[in-house]
Short mmCIF file of C-alpha atoms and ligand atoms in Angstrom, two decimals:
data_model
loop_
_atom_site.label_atom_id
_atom_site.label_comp_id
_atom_site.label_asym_id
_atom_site.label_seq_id
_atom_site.Cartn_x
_atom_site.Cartn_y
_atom_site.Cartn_z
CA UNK C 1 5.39 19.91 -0.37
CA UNK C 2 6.84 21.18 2.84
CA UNK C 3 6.10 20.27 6.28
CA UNK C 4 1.71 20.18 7.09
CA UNK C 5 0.59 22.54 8.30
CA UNK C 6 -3.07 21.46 8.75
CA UNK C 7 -3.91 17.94 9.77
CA UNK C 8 -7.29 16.48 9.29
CA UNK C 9 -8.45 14.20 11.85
CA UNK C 10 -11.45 12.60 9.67
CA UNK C 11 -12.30 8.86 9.47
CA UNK C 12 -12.23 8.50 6.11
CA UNK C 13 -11.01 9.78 3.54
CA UNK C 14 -8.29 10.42 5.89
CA UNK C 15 -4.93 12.07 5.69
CA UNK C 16 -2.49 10.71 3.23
CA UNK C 17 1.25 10.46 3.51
CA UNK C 18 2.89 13.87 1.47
CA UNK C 19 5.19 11.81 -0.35
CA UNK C 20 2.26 9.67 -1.65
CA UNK C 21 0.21 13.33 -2.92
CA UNK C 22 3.21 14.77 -4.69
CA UNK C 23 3.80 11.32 -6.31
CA UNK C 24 0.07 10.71 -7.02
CA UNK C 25 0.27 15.05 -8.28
CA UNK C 26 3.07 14.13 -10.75
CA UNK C 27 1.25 11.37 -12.03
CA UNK C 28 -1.85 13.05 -12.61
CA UNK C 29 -0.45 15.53 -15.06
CA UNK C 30 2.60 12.77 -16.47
CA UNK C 31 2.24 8.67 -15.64
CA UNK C 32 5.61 8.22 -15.49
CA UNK C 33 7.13 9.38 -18.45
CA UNK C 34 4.16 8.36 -20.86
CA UNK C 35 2.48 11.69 -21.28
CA UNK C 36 -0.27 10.80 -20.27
CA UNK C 37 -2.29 10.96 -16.87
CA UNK C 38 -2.93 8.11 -14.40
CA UNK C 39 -5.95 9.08 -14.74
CA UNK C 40 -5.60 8.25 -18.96
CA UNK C 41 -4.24 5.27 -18.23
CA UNK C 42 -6.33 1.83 -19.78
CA UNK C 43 -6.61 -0.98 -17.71
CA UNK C 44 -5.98 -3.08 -21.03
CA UNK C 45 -2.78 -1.22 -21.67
CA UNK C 46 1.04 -2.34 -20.18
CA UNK C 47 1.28 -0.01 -18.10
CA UNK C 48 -1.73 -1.21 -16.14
CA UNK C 49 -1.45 -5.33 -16.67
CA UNK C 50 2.62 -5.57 -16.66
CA UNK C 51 4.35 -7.57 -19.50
CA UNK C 52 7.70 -9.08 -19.77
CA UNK C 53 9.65 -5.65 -19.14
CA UNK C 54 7.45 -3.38 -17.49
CA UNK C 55 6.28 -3.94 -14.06
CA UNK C 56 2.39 -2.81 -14.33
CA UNK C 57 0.58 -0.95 -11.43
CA UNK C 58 -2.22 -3.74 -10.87
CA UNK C 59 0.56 -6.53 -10.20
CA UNK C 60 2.52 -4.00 -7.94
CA UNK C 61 -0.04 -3.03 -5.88
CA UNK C 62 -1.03 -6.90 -5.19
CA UNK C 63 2.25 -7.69 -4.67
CA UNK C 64 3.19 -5.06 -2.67
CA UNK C 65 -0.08 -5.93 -0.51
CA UNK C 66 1.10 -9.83 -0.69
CA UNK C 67 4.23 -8.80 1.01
CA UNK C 68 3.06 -6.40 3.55
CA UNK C 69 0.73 -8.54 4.89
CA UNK C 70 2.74 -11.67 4.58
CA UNK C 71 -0.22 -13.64 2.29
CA UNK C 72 0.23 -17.22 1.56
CA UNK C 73 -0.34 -18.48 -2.10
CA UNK C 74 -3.84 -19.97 -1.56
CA UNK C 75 -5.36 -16.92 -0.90
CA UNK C 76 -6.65 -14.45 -3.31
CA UNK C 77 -6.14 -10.72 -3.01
CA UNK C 78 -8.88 -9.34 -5.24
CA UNK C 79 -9.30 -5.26 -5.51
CA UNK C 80 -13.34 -4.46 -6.75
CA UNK C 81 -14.85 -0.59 -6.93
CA UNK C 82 -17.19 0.02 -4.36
CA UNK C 83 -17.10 0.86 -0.86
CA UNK C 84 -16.74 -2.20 2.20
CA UNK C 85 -20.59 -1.45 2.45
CA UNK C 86 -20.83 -3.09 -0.73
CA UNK C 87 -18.57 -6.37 0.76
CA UNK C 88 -20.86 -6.29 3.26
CA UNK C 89 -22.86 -7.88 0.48
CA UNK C 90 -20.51 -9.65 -1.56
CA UNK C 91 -19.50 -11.80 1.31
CA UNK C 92 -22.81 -13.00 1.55
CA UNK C 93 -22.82 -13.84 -1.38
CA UNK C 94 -20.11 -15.68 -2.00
CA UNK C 95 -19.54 -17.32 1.00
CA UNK C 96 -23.19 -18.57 2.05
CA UNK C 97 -24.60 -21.20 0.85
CA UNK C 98 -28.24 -21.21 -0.41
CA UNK C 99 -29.86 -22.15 2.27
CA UNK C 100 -27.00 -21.50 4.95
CA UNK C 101 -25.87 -19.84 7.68
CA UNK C 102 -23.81 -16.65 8.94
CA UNK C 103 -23.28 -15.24 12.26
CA UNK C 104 -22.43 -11.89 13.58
CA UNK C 105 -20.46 -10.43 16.05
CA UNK C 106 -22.12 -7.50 16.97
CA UNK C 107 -18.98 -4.83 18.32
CA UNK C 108 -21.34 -1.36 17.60
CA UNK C 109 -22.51 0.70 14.73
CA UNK C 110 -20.11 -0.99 11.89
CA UNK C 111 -20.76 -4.54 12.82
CA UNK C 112 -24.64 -3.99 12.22
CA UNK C 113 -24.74 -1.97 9.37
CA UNK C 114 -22.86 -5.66 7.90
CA UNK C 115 -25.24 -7.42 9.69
CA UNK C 116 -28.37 -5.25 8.85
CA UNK C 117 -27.13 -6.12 4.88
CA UNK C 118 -26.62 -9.56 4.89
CA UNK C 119 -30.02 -9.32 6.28
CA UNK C 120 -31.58 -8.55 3.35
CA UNK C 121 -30.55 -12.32 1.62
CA UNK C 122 -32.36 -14.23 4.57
CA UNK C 123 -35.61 -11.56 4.14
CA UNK C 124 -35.15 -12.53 -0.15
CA UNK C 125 -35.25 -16.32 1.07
CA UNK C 126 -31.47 -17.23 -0.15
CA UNK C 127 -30.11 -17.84 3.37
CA UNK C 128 -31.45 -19.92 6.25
CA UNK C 129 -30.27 -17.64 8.65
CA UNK C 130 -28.25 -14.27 9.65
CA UNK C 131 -27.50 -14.55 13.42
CA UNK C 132 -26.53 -11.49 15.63
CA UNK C 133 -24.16 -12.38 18.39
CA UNK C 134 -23.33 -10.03 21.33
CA UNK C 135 -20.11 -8.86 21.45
CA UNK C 136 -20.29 -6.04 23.30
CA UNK C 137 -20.60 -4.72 27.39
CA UNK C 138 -20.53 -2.17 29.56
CA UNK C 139 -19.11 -2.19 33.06
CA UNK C 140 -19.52 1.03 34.75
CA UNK C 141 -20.83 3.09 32.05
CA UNK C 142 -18.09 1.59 29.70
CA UNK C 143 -18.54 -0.05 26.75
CA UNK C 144 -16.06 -3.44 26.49
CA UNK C 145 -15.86 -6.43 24.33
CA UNK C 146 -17.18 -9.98 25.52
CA UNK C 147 -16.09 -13.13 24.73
CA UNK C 148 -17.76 -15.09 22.84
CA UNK C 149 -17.60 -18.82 24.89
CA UNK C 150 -16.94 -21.55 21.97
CA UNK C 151 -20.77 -22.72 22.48
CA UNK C 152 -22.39 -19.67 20.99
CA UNK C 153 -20.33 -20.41 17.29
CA UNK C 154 -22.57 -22.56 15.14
CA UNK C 155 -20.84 -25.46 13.92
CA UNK C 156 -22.78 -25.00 10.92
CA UNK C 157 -22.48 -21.20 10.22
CA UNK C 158 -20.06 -20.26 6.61
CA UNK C 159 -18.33 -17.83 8.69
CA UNK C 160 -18.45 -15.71 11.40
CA UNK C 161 -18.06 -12.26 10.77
CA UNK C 162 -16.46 -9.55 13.14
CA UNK C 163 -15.47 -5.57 13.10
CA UNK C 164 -12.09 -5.89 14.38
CA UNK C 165 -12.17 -2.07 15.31
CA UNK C 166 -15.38 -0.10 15.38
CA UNK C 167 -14.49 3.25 13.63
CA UNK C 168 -17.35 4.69 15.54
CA UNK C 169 -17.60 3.67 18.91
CA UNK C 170 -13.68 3.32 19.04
CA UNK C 171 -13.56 -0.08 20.63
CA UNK C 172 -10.58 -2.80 18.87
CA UNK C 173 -10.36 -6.28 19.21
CA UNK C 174 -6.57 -6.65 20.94
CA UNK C 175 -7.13 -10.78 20.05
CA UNK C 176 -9.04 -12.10 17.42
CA UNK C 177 -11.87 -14.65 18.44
CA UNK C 178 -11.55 -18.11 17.98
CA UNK C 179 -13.70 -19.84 15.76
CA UNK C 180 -12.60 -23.05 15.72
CA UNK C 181 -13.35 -24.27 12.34
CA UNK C 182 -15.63 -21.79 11.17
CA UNK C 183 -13.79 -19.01 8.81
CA UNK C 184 -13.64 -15.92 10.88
CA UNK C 185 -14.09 -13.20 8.63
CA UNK C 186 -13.34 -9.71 9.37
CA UNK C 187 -14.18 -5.96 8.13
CA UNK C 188 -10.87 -4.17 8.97
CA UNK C 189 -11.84 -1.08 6.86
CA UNK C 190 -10.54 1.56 9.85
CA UNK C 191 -7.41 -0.93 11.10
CA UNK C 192 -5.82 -2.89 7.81
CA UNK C 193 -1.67 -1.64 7.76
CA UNK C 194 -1.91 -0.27 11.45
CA UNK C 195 -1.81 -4.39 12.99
CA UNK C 196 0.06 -7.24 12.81
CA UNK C 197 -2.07 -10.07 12.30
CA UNK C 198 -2.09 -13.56 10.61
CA UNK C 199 -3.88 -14.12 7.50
CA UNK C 200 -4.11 -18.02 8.57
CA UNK C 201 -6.40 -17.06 10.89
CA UNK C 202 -8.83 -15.55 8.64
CA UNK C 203 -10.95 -16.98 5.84
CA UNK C 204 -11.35 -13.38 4.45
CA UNK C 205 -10.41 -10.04 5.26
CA UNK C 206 -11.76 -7.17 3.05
CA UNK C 207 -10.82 -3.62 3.84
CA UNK C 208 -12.01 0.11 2.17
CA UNK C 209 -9.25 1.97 1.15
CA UNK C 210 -10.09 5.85 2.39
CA UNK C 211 -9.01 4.93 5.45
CA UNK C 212 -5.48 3.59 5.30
CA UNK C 213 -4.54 2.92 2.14
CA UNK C 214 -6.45 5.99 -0.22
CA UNK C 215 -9.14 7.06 -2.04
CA UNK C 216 -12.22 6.16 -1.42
CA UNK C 217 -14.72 3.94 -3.76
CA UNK C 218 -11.93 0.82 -3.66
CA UNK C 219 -11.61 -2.02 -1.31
CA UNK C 220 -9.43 -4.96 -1.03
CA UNK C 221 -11.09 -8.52 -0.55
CA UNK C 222 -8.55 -11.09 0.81
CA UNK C 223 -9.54 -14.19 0.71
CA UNK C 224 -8.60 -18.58 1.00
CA UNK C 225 -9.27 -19.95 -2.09
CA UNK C 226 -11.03 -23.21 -1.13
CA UNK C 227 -13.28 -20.70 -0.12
CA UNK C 228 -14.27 -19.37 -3.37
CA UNK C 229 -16.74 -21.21 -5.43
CA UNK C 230 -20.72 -21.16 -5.89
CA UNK C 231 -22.32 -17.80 -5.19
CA UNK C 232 -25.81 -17.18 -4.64
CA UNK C 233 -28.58 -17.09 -7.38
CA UNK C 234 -28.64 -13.45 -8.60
CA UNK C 235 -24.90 -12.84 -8.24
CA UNK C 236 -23.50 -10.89 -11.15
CA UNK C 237 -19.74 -11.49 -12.32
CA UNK C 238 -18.64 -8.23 -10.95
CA UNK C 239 -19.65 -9.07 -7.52
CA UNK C 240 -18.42 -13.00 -7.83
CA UNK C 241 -14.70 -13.16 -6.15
CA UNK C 242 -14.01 -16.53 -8.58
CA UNK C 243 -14.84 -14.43 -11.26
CA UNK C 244 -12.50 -11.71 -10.19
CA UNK C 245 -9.74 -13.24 -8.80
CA UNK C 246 -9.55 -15.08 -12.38
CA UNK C 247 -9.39 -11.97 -14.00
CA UNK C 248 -6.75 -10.35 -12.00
CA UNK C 249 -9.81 -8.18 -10.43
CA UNK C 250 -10.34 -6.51 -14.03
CA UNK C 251 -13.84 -7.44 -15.41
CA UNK C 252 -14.85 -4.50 -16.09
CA UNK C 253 -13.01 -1.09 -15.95
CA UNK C 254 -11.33 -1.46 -12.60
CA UNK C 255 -10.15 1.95 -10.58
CA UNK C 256 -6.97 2.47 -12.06
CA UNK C 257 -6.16 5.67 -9.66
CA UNK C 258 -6.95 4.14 -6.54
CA UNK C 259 -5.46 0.93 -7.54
CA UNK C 260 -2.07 2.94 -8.46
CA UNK C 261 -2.33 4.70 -5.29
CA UNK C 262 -3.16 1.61 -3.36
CA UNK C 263 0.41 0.91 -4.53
CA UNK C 264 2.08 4.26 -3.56
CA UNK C 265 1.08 3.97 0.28
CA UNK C 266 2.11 0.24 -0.11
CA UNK C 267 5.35 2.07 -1.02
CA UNK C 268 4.91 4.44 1.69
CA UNK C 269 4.60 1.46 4.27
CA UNK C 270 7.08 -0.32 3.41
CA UNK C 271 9.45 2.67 3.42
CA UNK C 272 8.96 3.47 7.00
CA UNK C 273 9.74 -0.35 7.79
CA UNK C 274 6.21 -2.47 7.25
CA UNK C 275 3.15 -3.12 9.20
CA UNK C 276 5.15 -3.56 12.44
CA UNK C 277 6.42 -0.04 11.91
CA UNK C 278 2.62 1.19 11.57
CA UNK C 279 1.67 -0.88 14.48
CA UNK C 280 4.28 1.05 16.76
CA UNK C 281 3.45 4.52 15.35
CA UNK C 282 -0.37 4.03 15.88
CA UNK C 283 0.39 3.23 19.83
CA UNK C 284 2.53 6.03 19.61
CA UNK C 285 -0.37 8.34 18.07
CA UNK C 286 -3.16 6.79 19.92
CA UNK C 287 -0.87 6.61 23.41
CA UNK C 288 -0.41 10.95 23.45
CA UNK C 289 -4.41 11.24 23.09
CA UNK C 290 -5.41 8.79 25.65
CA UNK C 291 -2.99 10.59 27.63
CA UNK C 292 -4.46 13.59 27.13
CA UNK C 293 -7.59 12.42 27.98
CA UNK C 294 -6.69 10.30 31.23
CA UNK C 295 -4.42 13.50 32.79
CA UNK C 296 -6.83 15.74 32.32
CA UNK C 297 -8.88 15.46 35.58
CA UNK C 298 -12.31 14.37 33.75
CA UNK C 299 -12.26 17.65 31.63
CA UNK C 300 -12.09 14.98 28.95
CA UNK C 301 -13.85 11.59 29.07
CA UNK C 302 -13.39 8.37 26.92
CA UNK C 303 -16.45 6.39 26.63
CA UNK C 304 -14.42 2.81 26.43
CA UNK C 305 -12.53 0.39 28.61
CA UNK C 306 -9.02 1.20 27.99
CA UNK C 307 -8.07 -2.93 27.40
CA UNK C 308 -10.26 -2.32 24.05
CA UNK C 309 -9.33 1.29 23.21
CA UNK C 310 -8.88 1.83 19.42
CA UNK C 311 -5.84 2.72 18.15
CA UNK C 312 -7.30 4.13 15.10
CA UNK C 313 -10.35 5.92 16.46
CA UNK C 314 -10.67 7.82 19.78
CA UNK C 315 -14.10 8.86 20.57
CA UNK C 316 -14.11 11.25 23.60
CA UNK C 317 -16.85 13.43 25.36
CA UNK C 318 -15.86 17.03 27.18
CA UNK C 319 -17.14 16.69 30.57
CA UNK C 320 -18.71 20.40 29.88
CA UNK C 321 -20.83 19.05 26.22
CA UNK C 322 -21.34 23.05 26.11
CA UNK C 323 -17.86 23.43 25.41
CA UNK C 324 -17.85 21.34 21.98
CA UNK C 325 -18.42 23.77 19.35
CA UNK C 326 -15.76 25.98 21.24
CA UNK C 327 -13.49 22.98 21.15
CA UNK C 328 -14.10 22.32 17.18
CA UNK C 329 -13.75 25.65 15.98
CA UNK C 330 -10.32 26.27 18.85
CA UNK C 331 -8.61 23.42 17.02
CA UNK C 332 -9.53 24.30 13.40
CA UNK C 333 -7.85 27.95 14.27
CA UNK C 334 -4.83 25.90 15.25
CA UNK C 335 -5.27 23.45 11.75
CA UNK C 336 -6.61 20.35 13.16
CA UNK C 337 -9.77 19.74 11.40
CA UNK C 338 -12.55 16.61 11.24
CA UNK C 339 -12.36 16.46 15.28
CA UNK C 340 -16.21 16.36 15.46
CA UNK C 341 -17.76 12.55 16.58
CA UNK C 342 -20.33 10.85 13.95
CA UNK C 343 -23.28 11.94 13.12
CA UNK C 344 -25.38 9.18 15.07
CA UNK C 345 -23.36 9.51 18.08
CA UNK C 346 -21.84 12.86 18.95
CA UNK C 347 -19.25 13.88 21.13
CA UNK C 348 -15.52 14.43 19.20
CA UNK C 349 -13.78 12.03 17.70
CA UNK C 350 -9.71 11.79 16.40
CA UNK C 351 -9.08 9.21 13.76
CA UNK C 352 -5.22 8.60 12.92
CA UNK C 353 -4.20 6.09 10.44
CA UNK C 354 -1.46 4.78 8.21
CA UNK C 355 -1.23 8.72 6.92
CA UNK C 356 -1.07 10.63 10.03
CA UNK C 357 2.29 11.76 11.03
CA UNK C 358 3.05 11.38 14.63
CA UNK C 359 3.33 15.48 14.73
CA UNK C 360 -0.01 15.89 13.99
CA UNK C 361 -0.83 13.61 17.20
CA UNK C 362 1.83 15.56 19.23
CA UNK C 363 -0.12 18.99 18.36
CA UNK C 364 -4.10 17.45 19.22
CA UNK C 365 -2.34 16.56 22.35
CA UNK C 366 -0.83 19.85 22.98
CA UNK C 367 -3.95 21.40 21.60
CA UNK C 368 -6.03 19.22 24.30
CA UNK C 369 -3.86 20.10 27.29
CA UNK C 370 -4.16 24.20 26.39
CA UNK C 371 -8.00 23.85 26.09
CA UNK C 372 -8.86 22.26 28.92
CA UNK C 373 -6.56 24.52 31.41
CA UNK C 374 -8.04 27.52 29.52
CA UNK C 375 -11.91 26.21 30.01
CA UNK C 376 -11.53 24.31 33.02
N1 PMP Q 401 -16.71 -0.64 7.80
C1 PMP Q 401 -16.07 0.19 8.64
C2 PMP Q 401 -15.39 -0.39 9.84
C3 PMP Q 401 -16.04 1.56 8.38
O1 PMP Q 401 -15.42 2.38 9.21
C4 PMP Q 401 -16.68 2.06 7.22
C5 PMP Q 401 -16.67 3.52 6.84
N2 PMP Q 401 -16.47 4.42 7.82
C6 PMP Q 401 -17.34 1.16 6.40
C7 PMP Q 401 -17.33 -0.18 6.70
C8 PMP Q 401 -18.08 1.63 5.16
O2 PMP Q 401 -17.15 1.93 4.19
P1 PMP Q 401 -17.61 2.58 2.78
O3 PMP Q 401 -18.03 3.96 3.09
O4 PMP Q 401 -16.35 2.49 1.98
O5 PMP Q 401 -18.69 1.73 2.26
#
């Protein structure tokens, strides 16, 4: 595979690294030697589970996750099928008591859709309560993040859950909350691999992979194990983290492709020089956009604060809206695609994670500069 020549700006699935698709294409027709696909491969056989010789894919990837993101032995790193909408459940589940508490940080659209599902336990009568805290401002016209003073964290609550960076609205926590002794837990879905951050400070962290680590339809649940017991009434062992974590996440047929190339970009990662690495090269993206956007005399806007500016996600708005279709179909001529905002919001939106080489930043910023002197 040669150099790109077309980048796709998309949230998710998002752009993976080349190395990791001619690896991943290999394996698809030959898993290493075996003659058979990755795709052929049982999750009952060696080559999945490991043995005394053979290093399987399901222990790589966790350990290759275990080391990236510096995880202490009592937590569990548990991959389950299913997108983070469906941890948006499974948190609830096994982490509220019947009868308990949660509360939310509400950051923007991410942050409720979690909320809006855990929701749906308190309406079935399992949970006491699901609380909705404010997180989020604007000052003149721009959204920003609030803190949360100490008194508005229930004592009480089994965690409190935040969106660490809205993949949406484009805001990102630069420091985490403090919860005192209530588990923070957070959704990192758009951020995971792009920030250093301490696992200590979580009680769980759970994370889709279509973002910054694959294909879509897997997500990573990591978690403290005192934290892992009783689950709800109605929980079924695939959705029970005890249950997984005790079967090395592999109660049922498990996502053996996304799981192996879970691993690759793990590879990937750790090739370029870790999670600090990734944390320097998403400034590095991120910093050539907002530039873009700040030098370009309010042809381009950004709807956000810039102390809580994602890294990951830059929503912006063209000063002329008429212009936005031009704008789209300018930059897919020039092979940057998936530059259009979401659905429920509008506007244009870049998203540039783990897989997005710093070249295909350089030419959206390039791209940005030419437009607006042409239309402006
Ligand atoms: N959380 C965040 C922060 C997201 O960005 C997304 C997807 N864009 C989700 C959750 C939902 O992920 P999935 O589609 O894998 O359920």
């Amino acid at each position: 595979m040669g150099d790109r020549a077309v980048f796709t700006f998309s949230p998710g699935p998002a752009i993976m690294p080349n190395s990791v698709l001619e690896q991943l294409a290999e394996s698809i027709i030959d898993y290493n030697g075996t003659g058979i696909s990755i795709a052929e491969v049982s999750h009952r056989s060696r080559e999945y589970t490991g043995s005394d010789s053979t290093r399987g894919i399901f222990p790589h990837t966790r350990t290759a996750f275990k080391e990236l993101l510096n995880v202490p032995d009592n937590y569990e790193i548990i991959f389950i099928g299913g997108g983070a909408s469906s941890e948006f459940g499974n948190i609830v589940r096994n982490l509220v008591p019947k009868g308990g508490l949660a509360q939310y940080i509400n950051t923007g659209n991410w942050s409720q859709q979690a909320y809006s599902t855990a929701k749906v336990f308190e309406d079935g009568g399992l949970v006491q309560r699901i609380e909705s805290i404010g997180g989020i401002e604007e000052i003149d016209d721009l959204k920003t993040l609030r803190q949360i003073p100490p008194g508005e964290i229930n004592p009480d609550a089994a965690f409190v859950h935040i969106t660490p960076n809205e993949t949406i609205g484009g805001i990102q926590y630069q420091t985490f909350p403090n919860t005192g002794k209530v588990p923070l837990v957070a959704d990192m879905s758009s951020e995971i691999f792009t920030r250093e951050f301490g696992i200590n400070d979580f009680g769980a962290v759970y994370a889709c992979a279509q973002k910054n680590f694959g294909l879509p339809n897997l997500s990573v649940v990591i978690i403290r194990k005192d934290l892992l017991g009783d689950v709800l009434p109605g929980t079924i062992p695939v959705e029970d983290y005890k249950t997984l974590a005790e079967k090395d996440s592999a109660i049922n047929t498990p996502p053996v492709v996304e799981i192996y190339t879970a691993g690759l970009i793990a590879g990937y990662i750790k090739e370029q020089g870790g999670v600090e690495e990734m944390a320097r090269q998403a400034d590095e993206r991120s910093g050539l956009v907002y530039r873009a956007i700040d030098k370009s005399n309010g042809f381009y806007i950004s709807p956000v604060q810039p102390g809580v500016r994602s890294k990951l996600n830059i929503p912006f708005l063209l000063k002329d809206k008429s212009l936005e279709d031009t704008f789209k179909q300018e930059a897919k001529n020039e092979g940057l695609l998936e530059l259009g905002g979401h659905r429920s919001v509008g506007g244009l939106r870049a998203s540039m994670y783990v897989g997005m080489q710093i070249k295909g930043a350089e030419m959206l910023a390039h791209f940005m500069q030419y437009f607006a002197v042409k239309h402006g």
